Coordinates of C-alpha atoms in Angstrom, one line a residue:
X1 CA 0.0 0.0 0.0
X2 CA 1.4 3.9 -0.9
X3 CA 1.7 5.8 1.8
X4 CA -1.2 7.8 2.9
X5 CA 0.6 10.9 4.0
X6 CA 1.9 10.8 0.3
X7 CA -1.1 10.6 -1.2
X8 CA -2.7 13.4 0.6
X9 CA 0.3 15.4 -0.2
X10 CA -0.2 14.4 -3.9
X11 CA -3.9 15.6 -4.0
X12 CA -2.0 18.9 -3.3
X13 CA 0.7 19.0 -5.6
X14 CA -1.1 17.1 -8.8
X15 CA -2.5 20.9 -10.3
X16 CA 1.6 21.7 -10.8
X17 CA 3.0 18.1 -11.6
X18 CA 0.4 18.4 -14.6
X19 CA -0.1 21.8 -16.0
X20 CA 2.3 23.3 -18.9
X21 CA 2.3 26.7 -20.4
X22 CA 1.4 26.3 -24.0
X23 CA 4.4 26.8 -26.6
X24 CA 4.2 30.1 -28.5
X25 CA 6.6 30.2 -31.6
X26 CA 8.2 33.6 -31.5
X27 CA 8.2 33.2 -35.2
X28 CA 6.5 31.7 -38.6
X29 CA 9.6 30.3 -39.4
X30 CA 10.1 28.7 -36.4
X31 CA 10.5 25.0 -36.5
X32 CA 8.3 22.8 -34.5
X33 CA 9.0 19.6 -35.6
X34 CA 10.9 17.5 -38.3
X35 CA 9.1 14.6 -39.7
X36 CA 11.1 11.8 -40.0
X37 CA 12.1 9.8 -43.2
X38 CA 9.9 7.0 -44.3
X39 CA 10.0 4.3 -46.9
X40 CA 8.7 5.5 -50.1
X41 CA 7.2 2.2 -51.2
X42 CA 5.2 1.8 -48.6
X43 CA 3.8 5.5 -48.1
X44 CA 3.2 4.8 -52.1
X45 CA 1.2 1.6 -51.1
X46 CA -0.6 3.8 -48.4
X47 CA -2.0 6.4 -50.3
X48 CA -3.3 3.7 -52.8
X49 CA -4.8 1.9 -50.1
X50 CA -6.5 5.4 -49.2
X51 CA -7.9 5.8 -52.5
X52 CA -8.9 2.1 -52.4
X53 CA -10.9 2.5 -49.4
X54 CA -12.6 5.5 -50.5
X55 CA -14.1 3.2 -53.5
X56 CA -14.5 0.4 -51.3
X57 CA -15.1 1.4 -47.4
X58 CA -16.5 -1.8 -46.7
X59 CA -13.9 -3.6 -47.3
X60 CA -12.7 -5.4 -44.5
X61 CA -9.8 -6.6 -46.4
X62 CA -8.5 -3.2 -47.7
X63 CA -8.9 -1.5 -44.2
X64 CA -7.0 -4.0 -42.7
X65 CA -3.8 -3.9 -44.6
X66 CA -4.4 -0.3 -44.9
X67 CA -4.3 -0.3 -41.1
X68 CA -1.0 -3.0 -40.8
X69 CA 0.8 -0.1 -43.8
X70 CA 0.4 2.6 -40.8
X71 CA 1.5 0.6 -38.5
X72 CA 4.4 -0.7 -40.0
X73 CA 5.5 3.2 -40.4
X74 CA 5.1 2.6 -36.7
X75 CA 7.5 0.5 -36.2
X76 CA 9.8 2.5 -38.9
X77 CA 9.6 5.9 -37.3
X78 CA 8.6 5.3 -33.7
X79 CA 5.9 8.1 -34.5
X80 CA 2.6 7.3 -32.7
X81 CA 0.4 9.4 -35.6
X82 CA 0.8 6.2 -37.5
X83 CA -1.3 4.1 -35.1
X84 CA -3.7 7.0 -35.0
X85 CA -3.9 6.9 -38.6
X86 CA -4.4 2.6 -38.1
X87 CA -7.1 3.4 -35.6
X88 CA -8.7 5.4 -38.0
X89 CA -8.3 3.0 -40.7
X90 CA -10.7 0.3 -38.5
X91 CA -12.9 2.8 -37.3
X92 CA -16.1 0.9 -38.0
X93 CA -14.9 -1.7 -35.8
X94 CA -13.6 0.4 -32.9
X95 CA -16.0 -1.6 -30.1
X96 CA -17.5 -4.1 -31.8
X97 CA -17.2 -8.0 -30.2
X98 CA -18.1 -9.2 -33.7
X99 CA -14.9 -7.5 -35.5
X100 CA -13.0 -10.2 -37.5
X101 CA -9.6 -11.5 -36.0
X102 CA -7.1 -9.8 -37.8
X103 CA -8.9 -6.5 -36.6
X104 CA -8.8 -7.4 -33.6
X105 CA -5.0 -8.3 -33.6
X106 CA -4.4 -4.7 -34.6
X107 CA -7.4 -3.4 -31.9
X108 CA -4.8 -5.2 -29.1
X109 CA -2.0 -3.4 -30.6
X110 CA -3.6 -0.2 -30.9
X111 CA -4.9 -0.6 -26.9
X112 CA -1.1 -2.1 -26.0
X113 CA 0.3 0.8 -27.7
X114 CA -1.5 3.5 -25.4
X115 CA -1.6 0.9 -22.2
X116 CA -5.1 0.4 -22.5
X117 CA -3.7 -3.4 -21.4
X118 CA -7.2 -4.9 -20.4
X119 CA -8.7 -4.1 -23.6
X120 CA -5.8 -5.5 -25.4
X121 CA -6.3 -8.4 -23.8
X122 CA -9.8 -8.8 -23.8
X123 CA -9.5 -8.9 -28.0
X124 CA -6.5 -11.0 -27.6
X125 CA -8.4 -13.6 -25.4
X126 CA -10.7 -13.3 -28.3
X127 CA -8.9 -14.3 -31.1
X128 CA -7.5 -17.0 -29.4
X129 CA -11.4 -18.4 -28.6
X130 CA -11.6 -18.4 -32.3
X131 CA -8.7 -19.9 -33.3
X132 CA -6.5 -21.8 -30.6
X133 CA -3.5 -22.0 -32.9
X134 CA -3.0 -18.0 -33.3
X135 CA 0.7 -17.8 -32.8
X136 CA 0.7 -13.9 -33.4
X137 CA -2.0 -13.5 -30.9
X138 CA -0.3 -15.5 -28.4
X139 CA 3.3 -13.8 -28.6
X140 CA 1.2 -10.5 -28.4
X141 CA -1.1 -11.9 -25.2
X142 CA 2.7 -12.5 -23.7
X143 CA 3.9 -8.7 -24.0
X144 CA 0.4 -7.8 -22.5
X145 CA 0.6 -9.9 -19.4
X146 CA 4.9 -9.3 -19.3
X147 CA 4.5 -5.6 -19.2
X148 CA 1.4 -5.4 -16.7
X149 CA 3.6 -7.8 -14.1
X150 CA 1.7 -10.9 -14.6
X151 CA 4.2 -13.4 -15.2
X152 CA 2.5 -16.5 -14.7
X153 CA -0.1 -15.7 -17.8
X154 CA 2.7 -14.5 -19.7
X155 CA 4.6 -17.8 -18.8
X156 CA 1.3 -20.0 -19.7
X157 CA 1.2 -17.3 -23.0
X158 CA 4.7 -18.3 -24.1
X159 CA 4.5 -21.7 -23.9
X160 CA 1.5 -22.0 -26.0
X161 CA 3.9 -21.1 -29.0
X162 CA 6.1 -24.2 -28.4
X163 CA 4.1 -26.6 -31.2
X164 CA 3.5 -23.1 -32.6
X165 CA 6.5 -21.4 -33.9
X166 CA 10.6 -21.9 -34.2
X167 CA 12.4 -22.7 -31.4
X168 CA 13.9 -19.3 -31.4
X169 CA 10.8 -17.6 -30.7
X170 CA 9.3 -19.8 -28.2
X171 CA 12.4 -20.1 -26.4
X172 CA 12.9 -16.4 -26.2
X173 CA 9.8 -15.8 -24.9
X174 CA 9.8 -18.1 -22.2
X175 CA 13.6 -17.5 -21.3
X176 CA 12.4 -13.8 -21.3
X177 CA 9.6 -14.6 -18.4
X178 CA 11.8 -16.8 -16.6
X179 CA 14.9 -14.1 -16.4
X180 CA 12.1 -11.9 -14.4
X181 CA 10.9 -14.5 -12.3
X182 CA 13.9 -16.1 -10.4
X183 CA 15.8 -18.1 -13.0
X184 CA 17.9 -15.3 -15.0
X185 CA 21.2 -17.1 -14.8
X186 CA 19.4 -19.8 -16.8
X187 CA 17.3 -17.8 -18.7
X188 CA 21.2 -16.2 -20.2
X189 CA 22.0 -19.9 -21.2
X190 CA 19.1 -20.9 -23.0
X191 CA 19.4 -17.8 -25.2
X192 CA 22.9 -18.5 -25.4
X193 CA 22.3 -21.9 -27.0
X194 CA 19.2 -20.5 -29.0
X195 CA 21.3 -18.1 -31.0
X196 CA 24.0 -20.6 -31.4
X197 CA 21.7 -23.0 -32.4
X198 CA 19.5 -20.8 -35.1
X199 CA 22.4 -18.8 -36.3
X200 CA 21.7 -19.9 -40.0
X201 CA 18.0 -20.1 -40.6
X202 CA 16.1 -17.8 -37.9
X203 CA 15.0 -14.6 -39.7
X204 CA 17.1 -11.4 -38.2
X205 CA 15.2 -9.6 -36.5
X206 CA 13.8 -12.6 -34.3
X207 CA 17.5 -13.0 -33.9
X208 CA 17.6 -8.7 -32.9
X209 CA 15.0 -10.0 -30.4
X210 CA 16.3 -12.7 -28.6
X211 CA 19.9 -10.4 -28.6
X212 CA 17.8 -7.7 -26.9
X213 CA 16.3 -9.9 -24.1
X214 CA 20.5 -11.8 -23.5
X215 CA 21.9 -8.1 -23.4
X216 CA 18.7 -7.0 -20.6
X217 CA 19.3 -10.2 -18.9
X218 CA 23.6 -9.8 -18.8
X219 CA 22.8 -6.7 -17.2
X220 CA 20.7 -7.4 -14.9
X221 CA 23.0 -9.8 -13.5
X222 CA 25.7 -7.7 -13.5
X223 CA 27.9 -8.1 -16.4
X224 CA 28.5 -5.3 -18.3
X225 CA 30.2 -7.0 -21.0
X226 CA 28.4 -9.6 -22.0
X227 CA 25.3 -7.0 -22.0
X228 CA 27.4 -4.9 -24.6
X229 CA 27.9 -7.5 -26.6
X230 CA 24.7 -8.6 -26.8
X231 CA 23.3 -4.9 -27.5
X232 CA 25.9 -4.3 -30.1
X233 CA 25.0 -7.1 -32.2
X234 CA 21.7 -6.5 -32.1
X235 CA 22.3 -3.2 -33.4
X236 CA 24.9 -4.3 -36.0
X237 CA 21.6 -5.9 -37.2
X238 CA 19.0 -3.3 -37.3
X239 CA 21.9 -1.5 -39.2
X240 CA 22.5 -3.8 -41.7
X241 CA 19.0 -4.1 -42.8
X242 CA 18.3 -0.5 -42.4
X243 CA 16.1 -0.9 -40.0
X244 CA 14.6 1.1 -36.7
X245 CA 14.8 -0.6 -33.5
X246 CA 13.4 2.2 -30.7
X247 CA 13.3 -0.9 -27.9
X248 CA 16.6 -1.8 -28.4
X249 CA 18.3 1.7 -29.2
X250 CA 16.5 2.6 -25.7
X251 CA 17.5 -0.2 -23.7
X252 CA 21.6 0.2 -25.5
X253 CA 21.1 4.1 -24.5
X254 CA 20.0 3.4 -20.9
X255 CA 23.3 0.7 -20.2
X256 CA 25.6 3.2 -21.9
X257 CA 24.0 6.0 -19.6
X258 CA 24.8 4.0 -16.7
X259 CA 28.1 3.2 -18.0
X260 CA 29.3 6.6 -17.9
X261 CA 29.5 7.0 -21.5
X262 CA 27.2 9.8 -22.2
X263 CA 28.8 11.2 -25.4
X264 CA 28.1 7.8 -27.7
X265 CA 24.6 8.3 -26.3
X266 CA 24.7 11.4 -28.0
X267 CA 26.5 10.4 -30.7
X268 CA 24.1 7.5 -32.0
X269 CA 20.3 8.9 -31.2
X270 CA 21.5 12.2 -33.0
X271 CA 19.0 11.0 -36.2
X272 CA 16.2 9.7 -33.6
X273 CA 14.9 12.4 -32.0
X274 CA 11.2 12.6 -33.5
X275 CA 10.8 9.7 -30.7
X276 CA 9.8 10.7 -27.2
X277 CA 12.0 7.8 -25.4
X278 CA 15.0 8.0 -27.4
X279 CA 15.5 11.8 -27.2
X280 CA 14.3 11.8 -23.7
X281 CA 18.1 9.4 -23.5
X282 CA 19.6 11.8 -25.7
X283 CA 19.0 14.8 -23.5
X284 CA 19.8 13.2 -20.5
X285 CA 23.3 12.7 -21.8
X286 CA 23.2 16.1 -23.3
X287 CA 23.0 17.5 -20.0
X288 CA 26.0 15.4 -18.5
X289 CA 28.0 16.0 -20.9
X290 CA 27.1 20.0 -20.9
X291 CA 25.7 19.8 -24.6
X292 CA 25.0 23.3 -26.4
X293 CA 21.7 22.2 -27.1
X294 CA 20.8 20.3 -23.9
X295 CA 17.9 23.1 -22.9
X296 CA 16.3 22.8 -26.6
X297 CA 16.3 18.7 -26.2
X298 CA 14.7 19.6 -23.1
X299 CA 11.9 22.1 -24.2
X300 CA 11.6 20.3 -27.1
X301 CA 10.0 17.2 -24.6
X302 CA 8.5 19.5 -22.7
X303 CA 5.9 20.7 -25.6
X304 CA 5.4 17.3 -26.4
X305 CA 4.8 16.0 -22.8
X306 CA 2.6 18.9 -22.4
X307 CA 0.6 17.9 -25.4
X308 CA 0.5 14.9 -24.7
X309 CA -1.2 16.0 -21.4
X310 CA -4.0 17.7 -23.2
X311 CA -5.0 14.6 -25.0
X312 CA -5.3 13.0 -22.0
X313 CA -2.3 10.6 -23.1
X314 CA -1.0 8.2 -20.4
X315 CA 1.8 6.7 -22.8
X316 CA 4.4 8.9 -21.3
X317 CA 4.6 8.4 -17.7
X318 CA 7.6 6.2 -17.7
X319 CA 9.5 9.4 -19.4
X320 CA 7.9 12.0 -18.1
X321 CA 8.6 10.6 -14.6
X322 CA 12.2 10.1 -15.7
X323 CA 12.5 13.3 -17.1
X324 CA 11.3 14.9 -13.7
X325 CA 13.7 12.8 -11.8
X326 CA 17.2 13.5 -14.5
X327 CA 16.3 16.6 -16.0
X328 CA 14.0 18.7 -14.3
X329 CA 15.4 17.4 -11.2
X330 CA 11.8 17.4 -8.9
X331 CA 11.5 14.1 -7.2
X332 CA 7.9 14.4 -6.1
X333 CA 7.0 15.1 -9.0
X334 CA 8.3 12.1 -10.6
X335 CA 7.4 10.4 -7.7
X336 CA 3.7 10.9 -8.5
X337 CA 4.4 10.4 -12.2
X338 CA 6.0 7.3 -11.5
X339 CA 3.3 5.6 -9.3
X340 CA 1.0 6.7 -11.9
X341 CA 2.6 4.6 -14.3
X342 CA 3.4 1.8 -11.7
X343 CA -0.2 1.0 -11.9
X344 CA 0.1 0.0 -15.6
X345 CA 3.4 -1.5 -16.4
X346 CA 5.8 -3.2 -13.9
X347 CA 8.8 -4.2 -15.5
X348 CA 12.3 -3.5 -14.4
X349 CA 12.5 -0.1 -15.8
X350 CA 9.4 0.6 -13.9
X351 CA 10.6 -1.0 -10.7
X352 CA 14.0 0.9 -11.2
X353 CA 12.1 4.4 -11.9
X354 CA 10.1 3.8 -8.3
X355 CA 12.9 2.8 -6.0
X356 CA 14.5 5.7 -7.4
X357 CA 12.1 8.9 -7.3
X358 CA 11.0 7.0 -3.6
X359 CA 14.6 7.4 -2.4
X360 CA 14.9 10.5 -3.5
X361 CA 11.5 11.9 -1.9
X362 CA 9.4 9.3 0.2
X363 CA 11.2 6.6 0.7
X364 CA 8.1 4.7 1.8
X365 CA 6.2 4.9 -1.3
X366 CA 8.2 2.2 -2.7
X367 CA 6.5 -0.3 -0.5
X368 CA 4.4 -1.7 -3.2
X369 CA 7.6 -2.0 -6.0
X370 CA 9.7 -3.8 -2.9
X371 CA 6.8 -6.7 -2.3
X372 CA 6.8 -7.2 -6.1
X373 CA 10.2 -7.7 -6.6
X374 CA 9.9 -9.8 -3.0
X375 CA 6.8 -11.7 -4.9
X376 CA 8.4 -12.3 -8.4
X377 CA 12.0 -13.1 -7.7
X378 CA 13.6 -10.6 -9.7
X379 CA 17.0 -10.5 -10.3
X380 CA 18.4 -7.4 -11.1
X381 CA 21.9 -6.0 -9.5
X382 CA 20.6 -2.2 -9.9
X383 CA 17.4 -3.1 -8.0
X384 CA 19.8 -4.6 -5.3
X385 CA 21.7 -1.5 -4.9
X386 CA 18.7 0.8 -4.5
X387 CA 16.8 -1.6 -1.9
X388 CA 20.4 -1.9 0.0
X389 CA 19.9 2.2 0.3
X390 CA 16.0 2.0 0.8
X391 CA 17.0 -0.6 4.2
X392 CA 19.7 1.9 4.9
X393 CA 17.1 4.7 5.0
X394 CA 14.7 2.6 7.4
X395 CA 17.4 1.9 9.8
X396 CA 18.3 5.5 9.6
X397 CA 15.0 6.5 10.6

């Protein structure tokens, strides 16, 4: 349970944690944003989908890979118009129990996307009613339960896939639960023998994947190395096939932030920042490293934070609490921001982001993050090190 005294002294201080002054440009010229560059064959296959629809808008078929094209730029750009555009795109749809299954595949997306978690699994439970043997909707029913803490579904999720898909998929999945619950020594060597073992034939960005889980898993057990290495290939990768990674470039950004090494940080997001979370990592090593243009990165995620406010957004509260905490440097603040988002997602950057704005503000408020860990097993050297301080406070007091 939170701390009461915290949450009456919330009540008080929510009016400030959540208003923003809206952004007046001084000038017509002045830049707000720079859209970034997408494939042309695919925004070519969009806007002939657009017309296609027009002619035809009841066509399931024809919304739905009009939809999957927007979403795809998704996954390009890291911009979340796309999946607004998607949504759009399966409007008639938007509540209905009677959509078709590949609607509502991308309906659980959509919902995953802005942490509407139990309606994404709701359509996701649906599928799988219809058709058992949905591999897509079972990996996706995995991230769902993964991300809202509830590792035992997601366990029961990823094992589904095992007369379902390659090994390497499967196996990453359920190495991925087990790392979180207990077992992350073993979890490292079964991805270890997965990658050896489906070096040739696994498609590369399963293999960018399962080297994104090893390199979070190395870490959390405190090797640095072996977490590099992992990230590194993973990137090498994404590079090699042109491709945009925003997980993995966030979770590389994040180790090399805690390594010290602030200017590759820098260095590598430079072309990224029309995403939230990687130029929220870019301007945290701005500031360490005294970058000229450390307060623009910083307004710059302001405005959209603020914006994002007005819509009534909740996908931001894992950066906007971080950005309180690293940037803006008010703990209760992120504090609030950070239970806020606690309530949704629970992973280890979530548990990481509590222990942290707790210790820096009210160190009881992490009560709830510490029987979690306490519940799951979670092994993680960094959460070590902050509940070590947290049982230093409390002998303290």
């Amino acid at each position: 349970m939170p701390d009461l005294r915290w949450l009456a002294f919330c009540g008080l201080i929510m009016p400030a944690c959540v208003q923003a002054q809206t952004y007046i440009p001084e000038s017509a010229e002045t830049v707000l944003e720079t859209l970034p560059d997408t494939d042309p064959s695919l925004t070519d296959d969009i806007r002939r989908l657009q017309q296609a629809v027009a002619e035809q808008p009841d066509s399931v078929e024809l919304r739905v890979r009009l939809a999957e094209h927007h979403i795809a730029l998704y996954r390009q750009t890291d911009d979340p118009r796309y999946n607004g555009y998607a949504q759009a795109a399966i409007a008639p749809w938007r509540e209905n129990v009677d959509a078709p299954t590949r609607v509502l595949l991308i309906r659980a997306h959509l919902n995953q996307q802005r942490h509407a978690f139990a309606l994404a699994r709701a359509d996701l439970q649906l599928a799988l009613e219809r058709d058992p043997r949905n591999a897509q909707a079972w990996l996706a029913l995995s991230v769902v339960e993964r991300v809202s803490g509830r590792l035992a579904n997601a366990h029961k999720a990823c094992a589904a896939l095992l007369t379902l898909t390659e090994t390497l998929v499967s196996g990453t999945c359920l190495a991925d639960i087990a790392s979180l619950a207990g077992k992350a020594p073993e979890a490292f060597a079964t991805l270890d023998r997965l990658l050896q073992a489906e070096s040739v034939d696994s498609a590369d960005h399963l293999r960018r994947w399962a080297l994104t889980i090893q390199g979070e898993v190395a870490w959390r057990l405190g090797e640095p190395e072996l977490a590099l290495q992992a990230f590194e290939a993973g990137l090498a990768l994404a590079e090699a096939n042109e491709q945009f990674d925003g997980y993995l470039l966030s979770a590389w950004a994040d180790f090399m932030l805690e390594q010290g090494r602030a200017q590759a940080v820098d260095r590598r997001l430079e072309p990224y920042d029309q995403s939230d979370a990687l130029l929220l990592r870019r301007a945290i090593a701005a500031k360490r490293i005294n970058h000229p243009n450390a307060g623009a990165m910083a307004d710059t995620l302001r405005r959209r934070f603020a914006a994002s406010q007005r819509r009534g957004d909740d996908v931001h509260l894992r950066e906007q609490a971080r950005f309180a905490l690293d940037i803006d440097n008010k703990p209760s603040e992120a504090l609030w921001l950070a239970q806020r988002n606690w309530a949704m997602q629970k992973e280890p950057a979530d548990v990481l982001l509590v222990l942290r704005a707790a210790l820096a503000f009210n160190p009881a408020a992490a009560d709830p993050v510490v029987a979690f860990v306490s519940e799951t097993g979670l092994q993680d050297v960094r959460v070590q090190t902050l509940l070590e301080r947290l049982g230093d406070t409390d002998a303290a007091a």
